[in-house]
PDB file of C-alpha atoms and ligand atoms in Angstrom:
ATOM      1  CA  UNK A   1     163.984  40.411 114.965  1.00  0.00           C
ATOM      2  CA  UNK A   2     165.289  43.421 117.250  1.00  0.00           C
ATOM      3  CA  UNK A   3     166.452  46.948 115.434  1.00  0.00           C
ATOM      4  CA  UNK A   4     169.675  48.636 116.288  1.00  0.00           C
ATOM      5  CA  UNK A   5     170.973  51.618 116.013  1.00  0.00           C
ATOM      6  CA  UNK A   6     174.297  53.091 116.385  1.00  0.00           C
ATOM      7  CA  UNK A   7     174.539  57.088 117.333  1.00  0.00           C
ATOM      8  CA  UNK A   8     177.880  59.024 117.820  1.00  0.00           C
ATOM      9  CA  UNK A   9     177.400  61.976 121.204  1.00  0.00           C
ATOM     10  CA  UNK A  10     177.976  65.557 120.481  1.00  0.00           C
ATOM     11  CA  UNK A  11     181.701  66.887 120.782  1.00  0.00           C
ATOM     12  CA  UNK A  12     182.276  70.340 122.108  1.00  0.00           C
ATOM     13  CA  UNK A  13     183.821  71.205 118.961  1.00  0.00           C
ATOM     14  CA  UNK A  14     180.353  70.509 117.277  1.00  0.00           C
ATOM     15  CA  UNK A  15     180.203  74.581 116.824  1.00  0.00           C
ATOM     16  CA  UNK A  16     182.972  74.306 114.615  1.00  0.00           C
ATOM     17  CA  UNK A  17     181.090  71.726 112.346  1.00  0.00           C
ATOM     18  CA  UNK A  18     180.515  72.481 108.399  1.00  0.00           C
ATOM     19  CA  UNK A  19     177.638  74.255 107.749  1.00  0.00           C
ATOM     20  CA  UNK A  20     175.922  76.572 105.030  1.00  0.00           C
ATOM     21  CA  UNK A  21     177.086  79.984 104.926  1.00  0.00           C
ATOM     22  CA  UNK A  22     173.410  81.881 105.932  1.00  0.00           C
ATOM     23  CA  UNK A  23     174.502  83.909 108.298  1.00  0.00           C
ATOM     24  CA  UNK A  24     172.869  81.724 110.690  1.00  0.00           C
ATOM     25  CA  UNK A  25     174.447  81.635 114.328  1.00  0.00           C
ATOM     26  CA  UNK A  26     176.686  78.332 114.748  1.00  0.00           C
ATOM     27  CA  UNK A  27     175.246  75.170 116.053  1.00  0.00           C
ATOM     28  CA  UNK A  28     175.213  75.217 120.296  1.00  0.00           C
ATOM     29  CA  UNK A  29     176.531  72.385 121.377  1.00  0.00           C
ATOM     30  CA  UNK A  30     174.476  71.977 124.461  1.00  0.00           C
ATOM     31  CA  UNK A  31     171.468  72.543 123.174  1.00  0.00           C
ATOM     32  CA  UNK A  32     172.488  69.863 120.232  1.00  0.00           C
ATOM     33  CA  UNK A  33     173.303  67.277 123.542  1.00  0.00           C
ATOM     34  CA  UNK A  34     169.536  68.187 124.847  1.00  0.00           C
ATOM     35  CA  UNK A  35     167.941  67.240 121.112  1.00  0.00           C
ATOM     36  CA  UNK A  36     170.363  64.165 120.904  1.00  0.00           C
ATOM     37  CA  UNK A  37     169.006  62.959 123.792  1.00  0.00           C
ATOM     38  CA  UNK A  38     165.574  63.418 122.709  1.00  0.00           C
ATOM     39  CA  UNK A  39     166.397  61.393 119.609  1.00  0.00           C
ATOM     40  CA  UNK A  40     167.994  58.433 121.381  1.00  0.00           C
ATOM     41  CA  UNK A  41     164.844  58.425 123.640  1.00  0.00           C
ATOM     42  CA  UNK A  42     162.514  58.138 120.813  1.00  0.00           C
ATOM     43  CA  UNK A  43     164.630  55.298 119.133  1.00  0.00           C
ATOM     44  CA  UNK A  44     164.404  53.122 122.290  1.00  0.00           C
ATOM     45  CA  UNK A  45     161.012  53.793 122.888  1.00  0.00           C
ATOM     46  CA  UNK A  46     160.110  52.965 118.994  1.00  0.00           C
ATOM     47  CA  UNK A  47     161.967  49.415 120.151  1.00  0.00           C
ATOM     48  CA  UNK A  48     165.817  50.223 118.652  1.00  0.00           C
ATOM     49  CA  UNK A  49     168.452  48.571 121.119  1.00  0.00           C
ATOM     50  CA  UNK A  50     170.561  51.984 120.700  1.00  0.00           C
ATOM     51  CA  UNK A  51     174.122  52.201 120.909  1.00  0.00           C
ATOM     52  CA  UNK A  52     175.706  55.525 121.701  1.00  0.00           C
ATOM     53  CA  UNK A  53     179.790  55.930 120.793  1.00  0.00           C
ATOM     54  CA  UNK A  54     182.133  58.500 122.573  1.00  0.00           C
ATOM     55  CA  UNK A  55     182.061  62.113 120.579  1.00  0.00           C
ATOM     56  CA  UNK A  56     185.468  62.894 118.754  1.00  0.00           C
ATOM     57  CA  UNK A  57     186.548  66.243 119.559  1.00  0.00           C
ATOM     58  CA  UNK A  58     189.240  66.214 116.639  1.00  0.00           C
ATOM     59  CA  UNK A  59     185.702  65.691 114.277  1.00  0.00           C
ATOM     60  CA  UNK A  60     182.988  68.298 114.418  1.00  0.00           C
ATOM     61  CA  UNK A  61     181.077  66.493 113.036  1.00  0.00           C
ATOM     62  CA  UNK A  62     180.848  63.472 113.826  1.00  0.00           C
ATOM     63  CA  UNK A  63     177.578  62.816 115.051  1.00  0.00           C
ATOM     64  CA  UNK A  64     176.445  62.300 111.633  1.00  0.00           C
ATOM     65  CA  UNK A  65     177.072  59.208 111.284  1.00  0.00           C
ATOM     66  CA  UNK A  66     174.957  57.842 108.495  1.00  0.00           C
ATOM     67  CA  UNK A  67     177.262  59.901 106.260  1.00  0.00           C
ATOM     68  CA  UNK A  68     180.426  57.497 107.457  1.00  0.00           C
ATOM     69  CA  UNK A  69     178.740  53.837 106.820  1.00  0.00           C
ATOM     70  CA  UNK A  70     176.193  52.644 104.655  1.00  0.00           C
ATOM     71  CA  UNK A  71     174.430  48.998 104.956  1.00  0.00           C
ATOM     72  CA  UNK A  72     173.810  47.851 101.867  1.00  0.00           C
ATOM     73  CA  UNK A  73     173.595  44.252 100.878  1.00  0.00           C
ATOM     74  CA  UNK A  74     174.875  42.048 103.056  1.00  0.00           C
ATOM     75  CA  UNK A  75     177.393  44.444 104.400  1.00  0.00           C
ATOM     76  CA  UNK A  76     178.552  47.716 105.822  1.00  0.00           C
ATOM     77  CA  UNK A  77     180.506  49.633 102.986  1.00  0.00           C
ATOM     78  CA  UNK A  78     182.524  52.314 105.077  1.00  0.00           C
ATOM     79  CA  UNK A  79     182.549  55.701 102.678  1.00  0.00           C
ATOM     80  CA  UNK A  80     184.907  58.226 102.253  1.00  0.00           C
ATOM     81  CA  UNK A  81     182.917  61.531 102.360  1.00  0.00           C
ATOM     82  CA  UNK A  82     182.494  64.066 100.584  1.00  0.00           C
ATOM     83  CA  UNK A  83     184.224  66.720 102.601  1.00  0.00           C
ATOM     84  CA  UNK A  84     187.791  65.816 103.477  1.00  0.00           C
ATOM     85  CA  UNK A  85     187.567  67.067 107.159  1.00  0.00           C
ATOM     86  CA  UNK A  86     185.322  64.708 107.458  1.00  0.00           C
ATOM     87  CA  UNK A  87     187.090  61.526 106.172  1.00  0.00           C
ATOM     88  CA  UNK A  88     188.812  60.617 109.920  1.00  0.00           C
ATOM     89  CA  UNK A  89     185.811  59.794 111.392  1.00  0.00           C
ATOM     90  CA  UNK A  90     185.062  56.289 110.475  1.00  0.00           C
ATOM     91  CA  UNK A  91     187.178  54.105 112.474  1.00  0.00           C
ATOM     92  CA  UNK A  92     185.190  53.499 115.594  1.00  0.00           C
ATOM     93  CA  UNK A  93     181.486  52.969 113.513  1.00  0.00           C
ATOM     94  CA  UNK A  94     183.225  50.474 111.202  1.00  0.00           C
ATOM     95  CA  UNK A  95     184.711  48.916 114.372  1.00  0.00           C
ATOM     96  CA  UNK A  96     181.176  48.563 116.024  1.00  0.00           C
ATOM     97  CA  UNK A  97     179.399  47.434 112.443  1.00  0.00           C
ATOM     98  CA  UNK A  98     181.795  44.899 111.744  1.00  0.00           C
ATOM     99  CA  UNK A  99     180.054  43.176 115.164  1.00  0.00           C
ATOM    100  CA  UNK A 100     177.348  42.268 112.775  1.00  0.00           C
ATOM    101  CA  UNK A 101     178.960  42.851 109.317  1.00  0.00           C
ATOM    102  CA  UNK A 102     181.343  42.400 106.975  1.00  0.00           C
ATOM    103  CA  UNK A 103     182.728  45.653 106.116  1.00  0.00           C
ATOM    104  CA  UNK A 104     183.801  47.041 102.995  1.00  0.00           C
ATOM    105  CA  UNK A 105     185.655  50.621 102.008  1.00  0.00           C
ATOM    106  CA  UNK A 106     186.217  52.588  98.931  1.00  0.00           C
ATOM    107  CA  UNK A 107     189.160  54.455  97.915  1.00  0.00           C
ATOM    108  CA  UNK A 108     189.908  57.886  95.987  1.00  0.00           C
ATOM    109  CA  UNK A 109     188.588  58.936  93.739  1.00  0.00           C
ATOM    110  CA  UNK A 110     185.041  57.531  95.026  1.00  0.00           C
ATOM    111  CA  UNK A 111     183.316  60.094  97.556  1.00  0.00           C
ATOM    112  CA  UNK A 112     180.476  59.313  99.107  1.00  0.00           C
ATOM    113  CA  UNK A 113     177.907  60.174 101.951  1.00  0.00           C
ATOM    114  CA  UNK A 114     175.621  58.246 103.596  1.00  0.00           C
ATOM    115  CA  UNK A 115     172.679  61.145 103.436  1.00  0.00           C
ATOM    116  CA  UNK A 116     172.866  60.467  99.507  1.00  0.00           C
ATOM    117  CA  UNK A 117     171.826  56.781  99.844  1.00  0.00           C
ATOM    118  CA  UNK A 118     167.736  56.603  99.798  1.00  0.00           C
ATOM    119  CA  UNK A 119     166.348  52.837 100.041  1.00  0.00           C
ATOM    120  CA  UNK A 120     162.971  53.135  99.085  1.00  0.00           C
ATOM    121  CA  UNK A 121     161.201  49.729  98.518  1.00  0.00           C
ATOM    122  CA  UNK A 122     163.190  47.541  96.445  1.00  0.00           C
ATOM    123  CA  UNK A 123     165.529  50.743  94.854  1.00  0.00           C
ATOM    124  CA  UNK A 124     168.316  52.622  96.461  1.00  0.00           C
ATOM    125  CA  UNK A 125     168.410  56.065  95.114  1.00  0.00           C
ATOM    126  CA  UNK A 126     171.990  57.695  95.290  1.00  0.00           C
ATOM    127  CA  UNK A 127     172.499  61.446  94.878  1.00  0.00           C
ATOM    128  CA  UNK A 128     174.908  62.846  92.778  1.00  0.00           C
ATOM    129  CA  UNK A 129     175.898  65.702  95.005  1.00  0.00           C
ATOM    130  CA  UNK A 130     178.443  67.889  95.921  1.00  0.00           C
ATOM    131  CA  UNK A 131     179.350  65.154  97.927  1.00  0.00           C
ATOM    132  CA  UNK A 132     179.198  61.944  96.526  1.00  0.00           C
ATOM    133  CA  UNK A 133     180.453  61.395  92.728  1.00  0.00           C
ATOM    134  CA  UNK A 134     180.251  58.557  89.930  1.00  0.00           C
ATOM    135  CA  UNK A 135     182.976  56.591  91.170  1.00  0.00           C
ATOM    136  CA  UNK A 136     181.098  56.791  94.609  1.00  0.00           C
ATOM    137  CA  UNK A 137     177.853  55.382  93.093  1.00  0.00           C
ATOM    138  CA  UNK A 138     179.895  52.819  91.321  1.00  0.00           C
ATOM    139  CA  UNK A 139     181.227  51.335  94.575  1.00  0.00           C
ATOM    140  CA  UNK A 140     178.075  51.007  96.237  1.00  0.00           C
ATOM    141  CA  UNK A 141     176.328  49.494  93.139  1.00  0.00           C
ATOM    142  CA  UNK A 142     178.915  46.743  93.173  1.00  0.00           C
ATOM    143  CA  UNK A 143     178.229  45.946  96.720  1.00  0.00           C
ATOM    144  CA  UNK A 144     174.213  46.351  96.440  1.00  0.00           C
ATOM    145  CA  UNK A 145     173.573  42.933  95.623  1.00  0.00           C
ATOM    146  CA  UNK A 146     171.250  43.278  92.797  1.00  0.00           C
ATOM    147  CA  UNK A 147     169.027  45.654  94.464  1.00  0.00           C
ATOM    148  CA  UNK A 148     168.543  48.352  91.683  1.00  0.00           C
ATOM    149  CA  UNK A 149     170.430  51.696  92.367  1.00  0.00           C
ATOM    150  CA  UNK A 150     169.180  54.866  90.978  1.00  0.00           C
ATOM    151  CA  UNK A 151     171.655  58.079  90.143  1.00  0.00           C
ATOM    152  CA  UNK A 152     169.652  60.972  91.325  1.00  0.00           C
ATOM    153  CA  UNK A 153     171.145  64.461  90.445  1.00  0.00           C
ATOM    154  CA  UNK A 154     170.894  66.911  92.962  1.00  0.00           C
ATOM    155  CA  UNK A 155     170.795  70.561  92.908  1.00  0.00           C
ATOM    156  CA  UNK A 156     172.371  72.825  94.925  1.00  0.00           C
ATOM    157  CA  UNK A 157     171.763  74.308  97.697  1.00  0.00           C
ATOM    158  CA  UNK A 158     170.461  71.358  99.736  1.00  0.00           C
ATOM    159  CA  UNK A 159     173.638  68.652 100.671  1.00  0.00           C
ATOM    160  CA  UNK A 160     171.966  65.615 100.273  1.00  0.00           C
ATOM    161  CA  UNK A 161     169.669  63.382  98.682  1.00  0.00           C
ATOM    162  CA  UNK A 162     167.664  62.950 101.606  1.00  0.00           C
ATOM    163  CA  UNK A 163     167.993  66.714 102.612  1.00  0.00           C
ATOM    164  CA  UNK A 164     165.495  66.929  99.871  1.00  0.00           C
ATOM    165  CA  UNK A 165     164.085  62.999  99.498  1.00  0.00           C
ATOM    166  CA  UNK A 166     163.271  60.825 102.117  1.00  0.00           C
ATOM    167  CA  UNK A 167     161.062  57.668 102.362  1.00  0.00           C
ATOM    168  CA  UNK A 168     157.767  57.248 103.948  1.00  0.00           C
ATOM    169  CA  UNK A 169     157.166  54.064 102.992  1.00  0.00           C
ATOM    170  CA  UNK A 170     157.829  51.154 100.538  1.00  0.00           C
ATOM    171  CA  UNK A 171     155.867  53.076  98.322  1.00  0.00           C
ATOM    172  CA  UNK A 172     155.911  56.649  99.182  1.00  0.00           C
ATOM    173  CA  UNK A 173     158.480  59.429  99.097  1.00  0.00           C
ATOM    174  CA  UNK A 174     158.170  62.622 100.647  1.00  0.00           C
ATOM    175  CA  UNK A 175     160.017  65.526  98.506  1.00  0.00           C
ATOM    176  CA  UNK A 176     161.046  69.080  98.877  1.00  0.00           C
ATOM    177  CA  UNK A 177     160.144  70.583  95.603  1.00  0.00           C
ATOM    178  CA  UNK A 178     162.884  72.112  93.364  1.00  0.00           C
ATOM    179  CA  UNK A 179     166.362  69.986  94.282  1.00  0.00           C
ATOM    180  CA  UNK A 180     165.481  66.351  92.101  1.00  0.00           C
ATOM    181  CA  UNK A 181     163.957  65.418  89.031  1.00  0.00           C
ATOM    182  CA  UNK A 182     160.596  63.985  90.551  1.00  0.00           C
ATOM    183  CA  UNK A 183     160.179  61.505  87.631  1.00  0.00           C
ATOM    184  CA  UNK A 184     162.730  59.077  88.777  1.00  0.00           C
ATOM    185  CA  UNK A 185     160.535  58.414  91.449  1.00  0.00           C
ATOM    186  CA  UNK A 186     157.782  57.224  88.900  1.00  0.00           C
ATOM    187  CA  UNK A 187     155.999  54.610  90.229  1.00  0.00           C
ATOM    188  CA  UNK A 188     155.966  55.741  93.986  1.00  0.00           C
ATOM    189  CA  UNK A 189     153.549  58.155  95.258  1.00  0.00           C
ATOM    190  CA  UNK A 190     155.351  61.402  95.814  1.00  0.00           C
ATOM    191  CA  UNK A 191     154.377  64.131  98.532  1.00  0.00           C
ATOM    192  CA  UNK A 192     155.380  67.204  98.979  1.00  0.00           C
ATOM    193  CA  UNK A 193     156.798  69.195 102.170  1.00  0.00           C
ATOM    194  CA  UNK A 194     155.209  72.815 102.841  1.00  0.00           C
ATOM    195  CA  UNK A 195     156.104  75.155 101.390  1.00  0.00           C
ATOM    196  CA  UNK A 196     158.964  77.253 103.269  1.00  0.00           C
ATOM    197  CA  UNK A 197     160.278  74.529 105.744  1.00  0.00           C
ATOM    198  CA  UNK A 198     163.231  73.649 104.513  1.00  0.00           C
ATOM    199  CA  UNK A 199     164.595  70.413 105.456  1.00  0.00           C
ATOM    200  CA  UNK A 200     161.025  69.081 106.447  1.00  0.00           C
ATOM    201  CA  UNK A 201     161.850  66.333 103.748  1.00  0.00           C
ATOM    202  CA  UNK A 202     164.445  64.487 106.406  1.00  0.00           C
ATOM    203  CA  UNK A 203     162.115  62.748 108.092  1.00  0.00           C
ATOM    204  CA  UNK A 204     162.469  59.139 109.795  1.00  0.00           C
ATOM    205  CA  UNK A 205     160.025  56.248 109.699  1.00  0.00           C
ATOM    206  CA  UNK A 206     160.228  53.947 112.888  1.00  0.00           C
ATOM    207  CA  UNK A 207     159.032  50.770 113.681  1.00  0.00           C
ATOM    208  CA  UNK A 208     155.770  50.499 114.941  1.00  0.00           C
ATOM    209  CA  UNK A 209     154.348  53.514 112.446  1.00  0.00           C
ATOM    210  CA  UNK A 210     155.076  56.864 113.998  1.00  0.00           C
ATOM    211  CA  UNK A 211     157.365  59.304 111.400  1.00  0.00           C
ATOM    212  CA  UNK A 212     159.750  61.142 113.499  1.00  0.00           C
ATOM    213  CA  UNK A 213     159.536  64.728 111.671  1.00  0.00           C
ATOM    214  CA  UNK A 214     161.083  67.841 112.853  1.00  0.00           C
ATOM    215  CA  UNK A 215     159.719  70.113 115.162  1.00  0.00           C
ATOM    216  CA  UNK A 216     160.775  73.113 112.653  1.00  0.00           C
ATOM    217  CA  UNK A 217     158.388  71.831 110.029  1.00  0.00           C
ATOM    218  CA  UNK A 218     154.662  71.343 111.727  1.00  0.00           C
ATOM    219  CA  UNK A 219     153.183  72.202 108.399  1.00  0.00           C
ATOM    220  CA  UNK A 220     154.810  69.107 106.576  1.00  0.00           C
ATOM    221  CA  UNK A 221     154.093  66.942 109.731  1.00  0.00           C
ATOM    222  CA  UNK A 222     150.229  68.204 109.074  1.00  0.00           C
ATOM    223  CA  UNK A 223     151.042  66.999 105.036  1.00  0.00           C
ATOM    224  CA  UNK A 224     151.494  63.849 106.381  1.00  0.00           C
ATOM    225  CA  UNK A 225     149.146  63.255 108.838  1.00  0.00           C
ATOM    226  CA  UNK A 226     146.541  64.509 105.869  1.00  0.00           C
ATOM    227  CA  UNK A 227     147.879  61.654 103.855  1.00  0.00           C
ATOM    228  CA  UNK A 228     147.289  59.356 106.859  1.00  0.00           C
ATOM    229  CA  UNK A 229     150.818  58.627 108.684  1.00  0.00           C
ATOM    230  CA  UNK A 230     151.659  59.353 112.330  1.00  0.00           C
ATOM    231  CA  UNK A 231     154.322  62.245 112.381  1.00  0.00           C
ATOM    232  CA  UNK A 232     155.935  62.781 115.565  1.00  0.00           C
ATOM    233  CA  UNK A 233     157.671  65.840 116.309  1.00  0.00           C
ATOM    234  CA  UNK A 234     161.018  66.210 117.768  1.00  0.00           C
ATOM    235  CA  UNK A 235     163.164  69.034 118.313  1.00  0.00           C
ATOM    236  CA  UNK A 236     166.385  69.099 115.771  1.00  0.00           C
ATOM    237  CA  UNK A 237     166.909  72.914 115.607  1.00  0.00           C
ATOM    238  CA  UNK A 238     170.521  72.986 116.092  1.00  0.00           C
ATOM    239  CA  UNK A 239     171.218  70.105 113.776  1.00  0.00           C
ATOM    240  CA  UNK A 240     169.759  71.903 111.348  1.00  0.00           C
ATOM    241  CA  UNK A 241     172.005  74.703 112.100  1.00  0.00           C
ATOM    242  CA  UNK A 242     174.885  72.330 111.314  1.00  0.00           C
ATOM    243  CA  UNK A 243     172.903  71.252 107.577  1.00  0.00           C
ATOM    244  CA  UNK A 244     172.010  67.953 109.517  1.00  0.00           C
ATOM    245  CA  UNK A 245     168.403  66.290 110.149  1.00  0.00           C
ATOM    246  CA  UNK A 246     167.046  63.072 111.840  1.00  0.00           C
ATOM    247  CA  UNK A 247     168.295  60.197 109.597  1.00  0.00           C
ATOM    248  CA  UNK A 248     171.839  61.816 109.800  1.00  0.00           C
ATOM    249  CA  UNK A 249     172.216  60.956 113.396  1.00  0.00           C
ATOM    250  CA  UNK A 250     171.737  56.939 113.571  1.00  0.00           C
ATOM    251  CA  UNK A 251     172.778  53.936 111.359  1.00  0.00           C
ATOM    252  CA  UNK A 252     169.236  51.613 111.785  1.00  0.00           C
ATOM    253  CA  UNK A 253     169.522  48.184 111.113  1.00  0.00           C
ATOM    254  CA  UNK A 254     167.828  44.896 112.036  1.00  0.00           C
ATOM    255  CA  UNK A 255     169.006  41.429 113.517  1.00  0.00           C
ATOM    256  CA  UNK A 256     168.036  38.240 115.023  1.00  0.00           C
ATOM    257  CA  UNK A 257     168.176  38.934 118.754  1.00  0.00           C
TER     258      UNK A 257
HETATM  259  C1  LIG B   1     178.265  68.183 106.885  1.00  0.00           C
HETATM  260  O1  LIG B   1     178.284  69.243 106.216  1.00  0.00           O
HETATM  261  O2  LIG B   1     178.836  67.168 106.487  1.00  0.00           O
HETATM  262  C2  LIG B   1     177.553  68.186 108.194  1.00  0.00           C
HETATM  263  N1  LIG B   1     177.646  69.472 108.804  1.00  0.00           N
HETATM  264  C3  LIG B   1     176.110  67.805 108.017  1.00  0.00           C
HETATM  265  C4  LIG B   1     175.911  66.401 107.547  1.00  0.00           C
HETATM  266  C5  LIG B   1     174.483  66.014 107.537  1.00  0.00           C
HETATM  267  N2  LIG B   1     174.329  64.670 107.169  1.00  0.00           N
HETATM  268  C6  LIG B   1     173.326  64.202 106.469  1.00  0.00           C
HETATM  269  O3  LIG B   1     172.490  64.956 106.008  1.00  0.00           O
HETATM  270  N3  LIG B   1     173.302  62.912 106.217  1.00  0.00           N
END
């Protein structure tokens, strides 16, 4: 079996990408290249076969690309997000998914974005967000192949799901307290990011063990090496900036070689 990835470079525009209105200085888009290229460096090494497409100027954001594409199924459902400026970017990640998938699409009034889709074990959690809506849910349940899918309201301000939720394992989530209604999770064990690091709930699992956390959040990286996983910290500052974490940047899948 060999893992893949698929991650979409850093357009100079990337200061003009959406983002929460804190004040906070805009995203540098430098400094976001330097981190991307820390991330793509820690996929390979963790065994993905990575493949990097061309940044899109006209798209600030388009490095994000788990928002664009979701696998689920057998296939790669192609969303229309959330946020209309964001709706153009699809075209080349459907073009390299549909090298090993069929791929699907939904159509208005369904929104959705890939950072609301949470596989965790045999369950795929979907947030109910600013960004993705009923009809959004809908589309992807039809598609999910029996897998159970989960509506998960979520409060503002966090953008996501997973800005708040994220999987450790099978059977563990890791949650930032206050955004989701924890019971939906019964059955999983549920741990909790410390307290002031916002975002330290986007965290991604890779093959071999290690949990790539970010670098912003050593607190929750000490939660979960308490609880016995192997965080890894990477730098993801000016991602953040841009309301973005590590499972926003890469569509993971796996194949036969
Ligand atoms: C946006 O607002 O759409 C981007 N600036 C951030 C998207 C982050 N994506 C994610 O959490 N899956």
């Amino acid at each position: 079996m060999s893992y893949r990835a698929l991650v979409r470079r850093v357009p100079d525009s990337f200061a003009r990408s959406l983002r929460p209105d804190d004040g906070a200085p805009a995203p540098d888009p430098g400094g976001a290249r330097v981190e991307h290229a820390g991330y793509v460096a820690a996929l390979e090494a963790a065994g993905y076969r990575v493949r990097s497409l061309p940044a899109d100027e006209a798209h600030p954001d388009c490095p994000f690309v788990e928002d664009v594409a979701v696998i689920i199924g057998d296939v790669a459902l192609v969303t229309r997000p959330g946020a209309p400026s964001r709706r153009g970017e699809a075209g080349p990640v459907a073009a390299a998914l549909a090298a090993d998938f069929p791929v699907e699409s939904m159509a208005a009034p369904a929104t959705l974005d890939g950072g609301d889709v949470l596989q965790v074990g045999a369950r795929v959690f979907v947030g109910r967000s600013a960004r993705t809506n009923d009809a959004g849910i809908s589309r992807l349940a039809e598609l999910a192949g029996g897998v159970e899918v989960v509506p998960v309201d979520v409060a503002g301000p966090v953008l996501h799901l997973k800005s708040a939720v994220d999987g450790l394992a099978a059977d563990t989530v890791l949650v930032q307290p206050g955004f989701v209604d924890e019971s939906v999770f019964g059955g999983l064990r549920i741990l909790h990011t410390a307290p002031g690091e916002a975002g330290g709930a986007n965290v991604l699992p890779l093959p071999g063990g290690r949990i790539l956390v970010a670098d912003h959040c050593p607190e929750t990286a000490r939660v979960l090496a308490t609880a016995g996983f192997e965080p890894a910290l990477l730098a993801a500052r000016e991602f953040a900036r841009a309301d973005g974490g590590l499972t926003c940047l890469s569509i993971r899948w796996q194949r036969e070689p």
